[in-house]
Tab-separated table of C-alpha atoms and ligand atoms in Angstrom:
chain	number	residue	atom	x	y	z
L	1	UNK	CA	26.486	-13.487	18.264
L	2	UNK	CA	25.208	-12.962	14.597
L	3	UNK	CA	26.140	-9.917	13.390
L	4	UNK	CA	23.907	-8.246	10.720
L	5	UNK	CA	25.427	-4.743	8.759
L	6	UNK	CA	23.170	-3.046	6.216
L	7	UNK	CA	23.234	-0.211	4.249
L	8	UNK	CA	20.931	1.809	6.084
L	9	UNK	CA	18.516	1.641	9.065
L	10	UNK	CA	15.542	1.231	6.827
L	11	UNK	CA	17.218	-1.950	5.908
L	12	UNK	CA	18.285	-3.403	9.360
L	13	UNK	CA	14.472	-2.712	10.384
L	14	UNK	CA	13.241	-4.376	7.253
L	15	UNK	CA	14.872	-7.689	8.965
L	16	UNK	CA	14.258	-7.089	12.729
L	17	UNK	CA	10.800	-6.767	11.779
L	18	UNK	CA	10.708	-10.381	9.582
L	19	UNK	CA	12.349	-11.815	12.769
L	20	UNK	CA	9.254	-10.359	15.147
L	21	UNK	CA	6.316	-10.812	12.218
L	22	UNK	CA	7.765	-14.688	12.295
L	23	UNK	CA	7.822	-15.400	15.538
L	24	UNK	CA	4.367	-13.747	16.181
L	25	UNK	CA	3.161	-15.825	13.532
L	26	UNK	CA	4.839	-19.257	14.919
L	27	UNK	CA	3.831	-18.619	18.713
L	28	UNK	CA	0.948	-16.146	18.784
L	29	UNK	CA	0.968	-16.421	22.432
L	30	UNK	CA	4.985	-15.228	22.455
L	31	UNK	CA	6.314	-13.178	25.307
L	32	UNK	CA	8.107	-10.109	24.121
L	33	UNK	CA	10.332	-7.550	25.787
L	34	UNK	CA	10.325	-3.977	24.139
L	35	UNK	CA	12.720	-0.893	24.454
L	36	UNK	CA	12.074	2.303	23.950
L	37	UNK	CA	13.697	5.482	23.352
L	38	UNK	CA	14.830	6.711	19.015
L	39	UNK	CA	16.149	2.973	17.630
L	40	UNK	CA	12.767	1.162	17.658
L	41	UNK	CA	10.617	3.743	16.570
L	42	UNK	CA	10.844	2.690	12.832
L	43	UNK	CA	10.696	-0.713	13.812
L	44	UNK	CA	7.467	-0.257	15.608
L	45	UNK	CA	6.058	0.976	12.938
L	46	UNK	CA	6.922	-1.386	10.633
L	47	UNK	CA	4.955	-3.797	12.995
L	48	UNK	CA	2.369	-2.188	12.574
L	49	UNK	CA	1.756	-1.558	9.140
L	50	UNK	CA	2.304	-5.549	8.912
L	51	UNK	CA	-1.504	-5.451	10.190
L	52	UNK	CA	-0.393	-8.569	13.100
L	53	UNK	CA	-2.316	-10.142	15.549
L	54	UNK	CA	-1.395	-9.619	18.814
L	55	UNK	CA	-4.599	-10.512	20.787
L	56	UNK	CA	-2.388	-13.152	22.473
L	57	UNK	CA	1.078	-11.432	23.195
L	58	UNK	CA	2.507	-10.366	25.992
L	59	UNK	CA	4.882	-7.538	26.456
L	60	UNK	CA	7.701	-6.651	29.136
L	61	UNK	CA	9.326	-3.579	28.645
L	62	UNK	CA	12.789	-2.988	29.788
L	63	UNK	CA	12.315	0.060	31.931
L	64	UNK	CA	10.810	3.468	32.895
L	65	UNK	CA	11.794	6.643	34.617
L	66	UNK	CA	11.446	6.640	38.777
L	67	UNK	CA	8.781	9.172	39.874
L	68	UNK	CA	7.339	9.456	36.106
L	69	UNK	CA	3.514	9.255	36.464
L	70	UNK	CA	2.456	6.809	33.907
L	71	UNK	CA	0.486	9.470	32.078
L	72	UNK	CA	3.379	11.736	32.093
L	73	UNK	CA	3.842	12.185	27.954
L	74	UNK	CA	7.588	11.738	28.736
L	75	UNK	CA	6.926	8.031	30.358
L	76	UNK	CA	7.926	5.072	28.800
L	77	UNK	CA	4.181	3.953	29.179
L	78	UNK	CA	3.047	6.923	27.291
L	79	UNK	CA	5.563	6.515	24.549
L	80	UNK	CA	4.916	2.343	23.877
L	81	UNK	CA	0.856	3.283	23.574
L	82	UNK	CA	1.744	6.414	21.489
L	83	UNK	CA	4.555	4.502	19.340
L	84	UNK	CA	2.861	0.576	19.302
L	85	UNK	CA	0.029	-0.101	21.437
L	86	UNK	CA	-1.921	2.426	20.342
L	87	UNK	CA	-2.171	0.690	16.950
L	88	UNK	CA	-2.418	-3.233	17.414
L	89	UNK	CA	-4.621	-5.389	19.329
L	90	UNK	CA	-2.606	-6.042	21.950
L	91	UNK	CA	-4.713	-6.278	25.388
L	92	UNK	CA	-3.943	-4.110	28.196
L	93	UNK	CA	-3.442	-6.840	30.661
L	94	UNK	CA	-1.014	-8.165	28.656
L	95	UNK	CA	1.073	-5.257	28.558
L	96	UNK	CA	3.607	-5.164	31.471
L	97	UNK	CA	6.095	-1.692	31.884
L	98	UNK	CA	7.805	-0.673	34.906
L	99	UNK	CA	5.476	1.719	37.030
L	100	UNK	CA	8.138	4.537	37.535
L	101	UNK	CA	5.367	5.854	40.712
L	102	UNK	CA	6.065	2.607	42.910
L	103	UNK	CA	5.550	2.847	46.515
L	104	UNK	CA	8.051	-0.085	47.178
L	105	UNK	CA	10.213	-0.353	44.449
L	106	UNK	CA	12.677	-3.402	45.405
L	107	UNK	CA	9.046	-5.119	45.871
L	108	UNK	CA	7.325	-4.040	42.740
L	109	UNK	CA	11.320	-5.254	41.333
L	110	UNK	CA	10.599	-8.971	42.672
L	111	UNK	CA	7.626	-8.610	41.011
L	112	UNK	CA	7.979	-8.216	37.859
L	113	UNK	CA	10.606	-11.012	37.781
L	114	UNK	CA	8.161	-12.674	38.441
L	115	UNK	CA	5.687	-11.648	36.250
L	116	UNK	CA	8.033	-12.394	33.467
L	117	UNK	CA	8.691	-16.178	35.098
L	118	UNK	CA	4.732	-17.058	35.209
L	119	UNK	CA	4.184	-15.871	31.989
L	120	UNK	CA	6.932	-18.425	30.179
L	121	UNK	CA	9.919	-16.191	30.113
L	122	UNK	CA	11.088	-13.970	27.276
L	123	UNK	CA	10.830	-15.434	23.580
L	124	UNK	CA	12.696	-12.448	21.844
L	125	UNK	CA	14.005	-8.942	23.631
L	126	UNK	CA	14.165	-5.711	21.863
L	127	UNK	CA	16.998	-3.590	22.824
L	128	UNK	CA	18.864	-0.582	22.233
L	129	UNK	CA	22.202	0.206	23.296
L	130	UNK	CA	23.472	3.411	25.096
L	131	UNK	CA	26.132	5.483	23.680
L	132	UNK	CA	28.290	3.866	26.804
L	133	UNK	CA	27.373	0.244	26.242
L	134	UNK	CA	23.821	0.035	28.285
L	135	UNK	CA	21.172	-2.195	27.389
L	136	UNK	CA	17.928	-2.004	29.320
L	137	UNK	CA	19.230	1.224	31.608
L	138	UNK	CA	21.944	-1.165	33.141
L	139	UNK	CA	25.137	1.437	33.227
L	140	UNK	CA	28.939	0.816	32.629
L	141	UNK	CA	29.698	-1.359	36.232
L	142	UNK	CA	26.429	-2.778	36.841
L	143	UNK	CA	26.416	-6.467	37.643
L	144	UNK	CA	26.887	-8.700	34.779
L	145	UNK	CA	23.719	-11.518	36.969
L	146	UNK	CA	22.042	-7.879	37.961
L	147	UNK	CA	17.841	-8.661	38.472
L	148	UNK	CA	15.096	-6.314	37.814
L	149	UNK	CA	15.807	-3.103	39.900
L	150	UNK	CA	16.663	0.414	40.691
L	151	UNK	CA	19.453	2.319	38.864
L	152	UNK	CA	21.182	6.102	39.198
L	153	UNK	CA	21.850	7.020	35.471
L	154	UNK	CA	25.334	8.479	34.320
L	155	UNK	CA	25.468	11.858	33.424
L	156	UNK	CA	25.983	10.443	29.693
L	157	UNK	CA	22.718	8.994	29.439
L	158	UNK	CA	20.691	11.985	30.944
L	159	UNK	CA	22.764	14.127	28.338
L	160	UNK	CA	21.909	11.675	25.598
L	161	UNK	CA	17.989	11.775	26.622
L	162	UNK	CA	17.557	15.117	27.110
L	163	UNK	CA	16.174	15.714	24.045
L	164	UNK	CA	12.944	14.137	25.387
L	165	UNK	CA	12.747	16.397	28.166
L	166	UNK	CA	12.897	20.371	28.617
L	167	UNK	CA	16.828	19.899	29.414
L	168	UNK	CA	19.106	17.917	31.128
L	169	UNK	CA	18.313	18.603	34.283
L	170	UNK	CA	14.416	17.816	33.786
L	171	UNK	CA	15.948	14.068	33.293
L	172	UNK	CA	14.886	11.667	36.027
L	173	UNK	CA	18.091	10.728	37.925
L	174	UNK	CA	17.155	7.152	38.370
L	175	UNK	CA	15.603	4.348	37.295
L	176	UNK	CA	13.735	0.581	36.808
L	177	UNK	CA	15.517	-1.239	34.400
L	178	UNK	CA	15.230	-5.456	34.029
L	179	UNK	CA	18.788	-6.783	35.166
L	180	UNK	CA	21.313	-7.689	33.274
L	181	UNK	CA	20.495	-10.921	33.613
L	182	UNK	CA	17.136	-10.980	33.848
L	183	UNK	CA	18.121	-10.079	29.906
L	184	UNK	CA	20.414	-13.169	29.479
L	185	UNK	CA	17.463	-15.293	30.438
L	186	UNK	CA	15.229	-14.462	27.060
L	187	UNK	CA	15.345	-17.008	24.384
L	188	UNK	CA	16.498	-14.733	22.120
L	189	UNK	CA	18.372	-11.345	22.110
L	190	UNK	CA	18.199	-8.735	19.066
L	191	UNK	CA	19.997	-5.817	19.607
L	192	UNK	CA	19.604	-2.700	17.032
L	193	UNK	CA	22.043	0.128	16.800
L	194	UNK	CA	21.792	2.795	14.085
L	195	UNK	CA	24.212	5.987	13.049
L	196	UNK	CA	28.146	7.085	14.119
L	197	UNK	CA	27.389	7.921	17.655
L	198	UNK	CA	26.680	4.116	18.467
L	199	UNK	CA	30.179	2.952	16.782
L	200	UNK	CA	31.879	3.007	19.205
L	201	UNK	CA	29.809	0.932	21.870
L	202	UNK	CA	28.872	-1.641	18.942
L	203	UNK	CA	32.787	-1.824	18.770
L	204	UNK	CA	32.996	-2.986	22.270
L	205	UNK	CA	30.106	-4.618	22.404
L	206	UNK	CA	31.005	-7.179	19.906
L	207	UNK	CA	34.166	-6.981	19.329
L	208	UNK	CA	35.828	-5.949	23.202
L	209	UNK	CA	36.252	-8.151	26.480
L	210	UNK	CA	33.138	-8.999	27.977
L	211	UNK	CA	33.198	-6.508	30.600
L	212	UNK	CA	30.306	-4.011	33.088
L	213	UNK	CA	32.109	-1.149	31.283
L	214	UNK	CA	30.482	-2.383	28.316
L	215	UNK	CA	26.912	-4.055	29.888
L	216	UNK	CA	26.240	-5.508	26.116
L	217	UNK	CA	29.310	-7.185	25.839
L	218	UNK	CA	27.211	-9.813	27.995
L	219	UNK	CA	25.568	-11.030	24.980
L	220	UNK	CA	28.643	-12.651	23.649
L	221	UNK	CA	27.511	-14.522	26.006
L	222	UNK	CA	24.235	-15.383	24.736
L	223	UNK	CA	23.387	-18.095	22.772
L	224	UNK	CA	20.678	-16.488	20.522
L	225	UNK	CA	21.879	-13.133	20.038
L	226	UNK	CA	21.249	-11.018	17.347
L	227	UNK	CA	23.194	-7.248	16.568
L	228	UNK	CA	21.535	-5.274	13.483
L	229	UNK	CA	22.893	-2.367	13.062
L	230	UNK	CA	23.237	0.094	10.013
L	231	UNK	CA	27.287	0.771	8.065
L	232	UNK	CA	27.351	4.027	10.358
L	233	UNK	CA	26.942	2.058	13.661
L	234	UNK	CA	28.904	-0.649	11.899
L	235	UNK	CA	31.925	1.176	11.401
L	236	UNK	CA	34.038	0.690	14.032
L	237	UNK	CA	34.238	-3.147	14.202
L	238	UNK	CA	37.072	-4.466	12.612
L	239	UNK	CA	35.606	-7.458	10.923
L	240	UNK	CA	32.414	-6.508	9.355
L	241	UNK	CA	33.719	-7.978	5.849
L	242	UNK	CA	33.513	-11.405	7.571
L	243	UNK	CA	29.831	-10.917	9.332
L	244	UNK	CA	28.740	-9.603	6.031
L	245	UNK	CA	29.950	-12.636	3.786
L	246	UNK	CA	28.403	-15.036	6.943
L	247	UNK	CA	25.199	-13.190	6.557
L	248	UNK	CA	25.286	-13.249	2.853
L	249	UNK	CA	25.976	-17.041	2.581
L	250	UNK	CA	23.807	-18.342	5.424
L	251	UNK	CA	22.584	-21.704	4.452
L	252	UNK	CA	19.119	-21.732	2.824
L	253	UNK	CA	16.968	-23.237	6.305
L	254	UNK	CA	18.619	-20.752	8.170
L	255	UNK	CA	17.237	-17.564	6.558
L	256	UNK	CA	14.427	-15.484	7.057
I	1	LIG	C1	15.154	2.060	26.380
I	1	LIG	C2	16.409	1.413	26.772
I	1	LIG	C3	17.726	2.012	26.424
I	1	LIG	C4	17.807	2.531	24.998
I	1	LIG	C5	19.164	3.165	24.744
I	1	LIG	C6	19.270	3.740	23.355
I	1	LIG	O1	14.041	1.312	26.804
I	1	LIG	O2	16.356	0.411	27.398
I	1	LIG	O3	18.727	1.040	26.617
I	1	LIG	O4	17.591	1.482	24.105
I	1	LIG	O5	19.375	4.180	25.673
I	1	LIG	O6	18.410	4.823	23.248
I	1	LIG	P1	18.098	5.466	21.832
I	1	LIG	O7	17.417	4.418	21.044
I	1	LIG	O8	17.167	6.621	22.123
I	1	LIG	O9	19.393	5.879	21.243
């Protein structure tokens, strides 16, 4: 795990975006996997002021709400064309999300693993964590090898969303989130946390036994993971003196 602390969120995004914008510009073709929700929004538009081409992307997103139409403003799908799609040249049939409105989910599930197979696997996934640890919408306990599926959300996470919805109890109860492992399979992880109410998982996360209770403790098991996260997010982990004098003194051909 590389562990990157900056001053401020601005800052963090300044350097997820570098890592995207390079990437794109190495492998236009590259297969991404997006998040949604508050932590990528500046991110995204970063992106897109950097004026990229993304005529030969693809995108996987993480997850959306079960029994959200699609054209629901409170969908995932609405908010990636709202927040990103909207504004590059990304092509709509390269644009994959989770259809919340699925007739058979566990076969819609199978395939969109397999989607994500056919098209070359994930180059680099975007995530966010959860104030209790989740990436994708994979909850304390779920399985560590979990696959693209349906999940019940805690009562934590409908809490922490219900700010995009009239209340809590307007919060879809469940889920489609990509597996846990189906996220250990991407080339490359970068995981963004900013502000005090993600301390506490980033502590775990990083710094804890890998562990369900904390789902992103898995990428301590990743080879190619990436944490950015802001001194407010940062400040629970107990060595961030050490990841910041790594970061600072990374040799030259390993920078940005
Ligand atoms: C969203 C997702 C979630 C969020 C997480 C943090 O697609 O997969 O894991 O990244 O819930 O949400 P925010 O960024 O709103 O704090």
């Amino acid at each position: 795990m590389e562990i990157i602390i900056q001053p401020t969120e601005a800052d963090s995004v300044d350097i997820a975006a570098r890592i995207i914008a390079r990437l794109l510009r190495e492998k236009p073709n590259a297969v991404l996997g997006l998040a949604t929700g508050s932590t990528p929004l500046r991110l995204y538009r970063a992106l897109i002021a950097m004026n990229l081409d993304w005529s030969q992307v693809t995108s996987f997103n993480l997850d959306e709400y079960v029994g959200l139409d699609p054209n629901s403003p409170m969908s995932y799908h609405s908010f990636m064309w709202a927040n990103l799609f909207d504004h590059i040249n990304i092509r709509k049939d390269k644009v994959n999300i989770p259809d919340g409105t699925a007739k058979d989910i566990p076969a819609f599930c199978a395939e969109y693993e397999e989607k994500i197979k056919s098209a070359g696997g994930i180059d680099l996934q975007v995530l966010g964590i959860g104030t209790e640890g989740h990436i994708g919408f994979n909850e304390p306990t779920s399985s560590l090898g979990s696959r693209t599926r349906i999940k019940t959300l805690t009562p934590q996470t409908r809490r922490d969303n219900a700010r995009f919805f009239d209340g809590e109890d307007k919060v879809p109860t469940h889920v489609i989130t990509m597996g846990i492992g189906t996220i250990m399979e991407a080339r490359e992880n970068l995981l963004l946390a900013f502000g005090a109410n993600k301390a506490h998982a980033i502590a775990q996360a990083v710094e804890g036994p890998i562990s369900s209770i904390n789902p992103a403790s898995i990428l301590q098991m990743h080879p190619q993971a990436k944490v950015c996260v802001d001194a407010e997010a940062a400040s629970q982990l107990t060595r961030s003196e050490y990841y910041k004098w790594v970061y600072a003194n990374k040799p030259a051909w390993q920078r940005l």
